[in-house]
XYZ file of N, CA, C and O in Angstrom:
364
model
N 103.131 44.404 161.353
C 102.342 43.890 160.244
C 100.885 44.318 160.405
O 100.455 44.704 161.478
N 100.157 44.226 159.343
C 98.736 44.574 159.366
C 97.986 43.533 158.541
O 98.473 43.079 157.509
N 96.810 43.157 159.009
C 95.963 42.239 158.254
C 94.602 42.891 158.084
O 94.190 43.718 158.900
N 93.905 42.527 157.013
C 92.585 43.115 156.794
C 91.679 42.160 156.045
O 92.136 41.240 155.371
N 90.389 42.423 156.192
C 89.368 41.626 155.532
C 88.122 42.497 155.370
O 87.841 43.345 156.202
N 87.392 42.259 154.303
C 86.150 42.990 154.062
C 84.972 42.135 154.504
O 84.919 40.941 154.227
N 84.046 42.776 155.213
C 82.845 42.100 155.711
C 81.612 42.886 155.284
O 81.697 44.062 154.954
N 80.473 42.215 155.320
C 79.203 42.861 155.003
C 78.441 43.113 156.293
O 78.427 42.276 157.195
N 77.806 44.254 156.379
C 76.960 44.550 157.533
C 75.640 43.815 157.329
O 74.935 44.060 156.355
N 75.344 42.908 158.239
C 74.165 42.050 158.085
C 72.983 42.473 158.945
O 71.843 42.161 158.604
N 73.249 43.153 160.048
C 72.126 43.515 160.918
C 71.283 44.617 160.290
O 71.771 45.483 159.580
N 69.998 44.551 160.543
C 68.997 45.389 159.880
C 69.252 46.887 160.024
O 69.067 47.649 159.081
N 69.672 47.326 161.191
C 69.836 48.753 161.442
C 71.254 49.263 161.213
O 71.533 50.439 161.433
N 72.156 48.394 160.771
C 73.523 48.831 160.509
C 74.274 49.158 161.787
O 73.963 48.664 162.865
N 75.269 50.035 161.646
C 76.122 50.378 162.781
C 75.488 51.508 163.576
O 75.731 52.680 163.342
N 74.628 51.139 164.523
C 74.027 52.123 165.415
C 74.677 51.966 166.788
O 75.695 51.286 166.921
N 74.144 52.602 167.800
C 74.804 52.664 169.105
C 75.100 51.303 169.727
O 76.198 51.077 170.247
N 74.148 50.391 169.672
C 74.348 49.086 170.327
C 75.491 48.284 169.689
O 76.402 47.852 170.401
N 75.487 48.084 168.349
C 76.600 47.340 167.782
C 77.939 48.083 167.891
O 78.979 47.448 168.064
N 77.907 49.402 167.817
C 79.151 50.165 167.968
C 79.744 49.950 169.353
O 80.952 49.762 169.503
N 78.881 49.917 170.351
C 79.345 49.678 171.723
C 79.870 48.259 171.879
O 80.910 48.028 172.511
N 79.178 47.297 171.300
C 79.645 45.893 171.376
C 80.999 45.735 170.707
O 81.874 45.039 171.221
N 81.169 46.384 169.553
C 82.450 46.314 168.842
C 83.549 46.971 169.667
O 84.641 46.417 169.819
N 83.263 48.133 170.227
C 84.208 48.836 171.090
C 84.644 47.936 172.250
O 85.834 47.793 172.532
N 83.687 47.328 172.940
C 83.987 46.468 174.080
C 84.801 45.250 173.663
O 85.702 44.817 174.376
N 84.501 44.710 172.495
C 85.222 43.539 172.007
C 86.688 43.863 171.753
O 87.568 43.133 172.192
N 86.968 44.939 171.057
C 88.367 45.230 170.700
C 89.211 45.604 171.911
O 90.436 45.480 171.864
N 88.561 46.018 173.004
C 89.311 46.342 174.223
C 89.988 45.100 174.817
O 90.930 45.221 175.597
N 89.534 43.923 174.437
C 90.086 42.672 174.969
C 91.404 42.283 174.316
O 92.057 41.357 174.782
N 91.781 42.976 173.243
C 92.951 42.580 172.471
C 94.022 43.668 172.466
O 93.715 44.853 172.518
N 95.258 43.219 172.360
C 96.374 44.144 172.211
C 96.579 44.360 170.710
O 97.501 43.812 170.111
N 95.651 45.112 170.129
C 95.688 45.373 168.688
C 94.915 46.643 168.394
O 93.969 46.987 169.111
N 95.313 47.322 167.343
C 94.560 48.477 166.855
C 93.664 47.977 165.730
O 94.128 47.303 164.814
N 92.374 48.297 165.815
C 91.413 47.866 164.802
C 90.808 49.115 164.169
O 90.295 49.980 164.869
N 90.896 49.177 162.852
C 90.362 50.312 162.100
C 89.360 49.783 161.081
O 89.601 48.761 160.434
N 88.239 50.476 160.949
C 87.214 50.122 159.966
C 87.174 51.196 158.890
O 87.377 52.376 159.176
N 86.912 50.782 157.660
C 86.833 51.706 156.533
C 85.587 51.371 155.730
O 85.388 50.221 155.326
N 84.745 52.373 155.489
C 83.534 52.120 154.707
C 83.816 52.246 153.208
O 84.947 52.518 152.796
N 82.795 52.045 152.405
C 82.949 52.012 150.945
C 83.402 53.346 150.365
O 83.994 53.386 149.294
N 83.142 54.444 151.071
C 83.559 55.750 150.552
C 84.918 56.182 151.098
O 85.375 57.277 150.835
N 85.570 55.296 151.866
C 86.911 55.574 152.356
C 86.998 56.210 153.727
O 88.087 56.482 154.220
N 85.854 56.453 154.372
C 85.861 57.009 155.727
C 86.379 55.949 156.692
O 85.958 54.796 156.632
N 87.298 56.338 157.573
C 87.857 55.387 158.528
C 87.427 55.736 159.945
O 87.104 56.884 160.255
N 87.443 54.706 160.785
C 87.110 54.885 162.197
C 87.897 53.867 163.013
O 87.974 52.700 162.646
N 88.458 54.345 164.104
C 89.102 53.429 165.034
C 88.015 52.744 165.852
O 87.097 53.402 166.345
N 88.130 51.438 165.994
C 87.123 50.686 166.752
C 87.180 51.016 168.240
O 86.282 50.648 168.981
N 88.196 51.742 168.650
C 88.297 52.155 170.051
C 87.494 53.422 170.334
O 87.543 53.959 171.428
N 86.723 53.903 169.332
C 85.898 55.096 169.504
C 84.473 54.837 169.023
O 84.233 54.702 167.821
N 83.534 54.769 169.961
C 82.130 54.537 169.600
C 81.631 55.660 168.692
O 80.946 55.411 167.698
N 81.997 56.883 168.994
C 81.559 58.029 168.184
C 82.056 57.889 166.751
O 81.301 58.105 165.798
N 83.315 57.525 166.571
C 83.868 57.355 165.226
C 83.135 56.249 164.474
O 82.847 56.381 163.286
N 82.812 55.164 165.164
C 82.095 54.061 164.524
C 80.722 54.505 164.045
O 80.269 54.110 162.967
N 80.064 55.346 164.820
C 78.742 55.832 164.439
C 78.796 56.747 163.218
O 77.807 56.881 162.501
N 79.940 57.346 162.951
C 80.086 58.272 161.834
C 80.379 57.547 160.512
O 80.492 58.184 159.475
N 80.462 56.238 160.528
C 80.836 55.482 159.331
C 79.743 55.396 158.264
O 80.029 54.994 157.150
N 78.522 55.753 158.580
C 77.421 55.617 157.624
C 77.374 54.187 157.105
O 77.580 53.914 155.935
N 77.127 53.270 158.003
C 77.216 51.847 157.710
C 75.858 51.180 157.820
O 75.456 50.726 158.882
N 75.155 51.106 156.718
C 73.825 50.510 156.669
C 73.916 49.032 156.296
O 74.934 48.555 155.795
N 72.825 48.322 156.514
C 72.746 46.914 156.147
C 73.097 46.748 154.673
O 72.674 47.516 153.817
N 73.894 45.712 154.385
C 74.286 45.407 153.017
C 75.555 46.103 152.565
O 76.132 45.744 151.545
N 76.024 47.092 153.306
C 77.257 47.794 152.947
C 78.468 46.958 153.318
O 78.410 46.108 154.194
N 79.556 47.240 152.650
C 80.819 46.552 152.918
C 81.695 47.417 153.830
O 81.769 48.623 153.661
N 82.366 46.774 154.765
C 83.293 47.437 155.672
C 84.610 46.665 155.627
O 84.626 45.438 155.751
N 85.704 47.390 155.444
C 87.020 46.773 155.521
C 87.511 46.886 156.960
O 87.502 47.980 157.532
N 87.897 45.770 157.530
C 88.394 45.724 158.900
C 89.892 45.451 158.832
O 90.334 44.505 158.183
N 90.646 46.299 159.499
C 92.098 46.223 159.473
C 92.595 46.122 160.912
O 92.130 46.879 161.768
N 93.492 45.198 161.178
C 94.028 45.035 162.530
C 95.542 44.980 162.487
O 96.126 44.424 161.556
N 96.161 45.578 163.491
C 97.613 45.512 163.612
C 97.971 45.426 165.092
O 97.247 45.920 165.948
N 99.081 44.778 165.376
C 99.534 44.622 166.755
C 99.701 43.167 167.122
O 99.402 42.269 166.324
N 100.173 42.906 168.335
C 100.449 41.534 168.763
C 99.256 40.581 168.656
O 99.431 39.401 168.372
N 98.046 41.067 168.900
C 96.853 40.212 168.849
C 96.042 40.411 167.569
O 94.845 40.120 167.535
N 96.671 40.891 166.508
C 95.922 41.257 165.297
C 95.097 40.113 164.725
O 93.956 40.320 164.313
N 95.624 38.909 164.712
C 94.882 37.782 164.136
C 93.652 37.468 164.983
O 92.550 37.298 164.453
N 93.835 37.408 166.294
C 92.704 37.123 167.189
C 91.671 38.239 167.135
O 90.468 37.976 167.117
N 92.129 39.478 167.110
C 91.208 40.618 167.068
C 90.413 40.609 165.772
O 89.185 40.773 165.798
N 91.079 40.410 164.647
C 90.378 40.405 163.361
C 89.361 39.272 163.320
O 88.218 39.474 162.909
N 89.742 38.116 163.770
C 88.827 36.966 163.785
C 87.590 37.264 164.630
O 86.455 36.999 164.218
N 87.777 37.839 165.804
C 86.652 38.142 166.690
C 85.736 39.209 166.090
O 84.507 39.088 166.169
N 86.316 40.223 165.470
C 85.506 41.279 164.852
C 84.705 40.716 163.687
O 83.513 41.010 163.535
N 85.326 39.879 162.872
C 84.631 39.260 161.734
C 83.460 38.409 162.241
O 82.363 38.457 161.681
N 83.685 37.643 163.293
C 82.614 36.814 163.864
C 81.454 37.680 164.354
O 80.289 37.322 164.178
N 81.766 38.819 164.956
C 80.719 39.718 165.443
C 79.897 40.268 164.275
O 78.675 40.277 164.315
N 80.565 40.697 163.219
C 79.852 41.181 162.030
C 79.026 40.063 161.402
O 77.874 40.273 161.021
N 79.622 38.866 161.276
C 78.905 37.739 160.657
C 77.677 37.324 161.460
O 76.703 36.819 160.885
N 77.705 37.556 162.765
C 76.544 37.206 163.597
C 75.454 38.269 163.523
O 74.405 38.106 164.145
N 75.701 39.352 162.778
C 74.731 40.449 162.736
C 74.622 41.137 164.084
O 73.588 41.703 164.422
N 75.717 41.079 164.867
C 75.753 41.658 166.212
C 74.662 41.052 167.091
O 74.213 41.662 168.045
N 74.228 39.828 166.719
C 73.205 39.096 167.463
C 71.881 39.855 167.540
O 71.109 39.688 168.491
N 71.631 40.704 166.559
C 70.352 41.408 166.469
C 69.462 40.674 165.480
O 69.950 39.941 164.625
N 68.181 40.889 165.585
C 67.262 40.281 164.592
C 67.576 40.865 163.233
O 67.679 42.066 163.074
N 67.726 39.989 162.266
C 68.089 40.447 160.929
C 66.882 40.522 160.087
O 66.368 39.969 159.389
């Protein structure tokens, strides 16, 4: 099965190296594949910092987060919380 949800990028600088690394580290804790898709349809596996940086994800943009695997619900919830917190950066 696969679950997905759309989130807004809230942090001021968008998806740059620091949040991409935090997201990468977070998804490593789960037995799930997490894929992000930007508004223009570009996808990136959350297991690749380089792919995440290529998403062109600025503040205010929408990102669809998709998770599949045994821990998909927990992984999706954790990723959504990270996005909602603005990656704990000053907004």
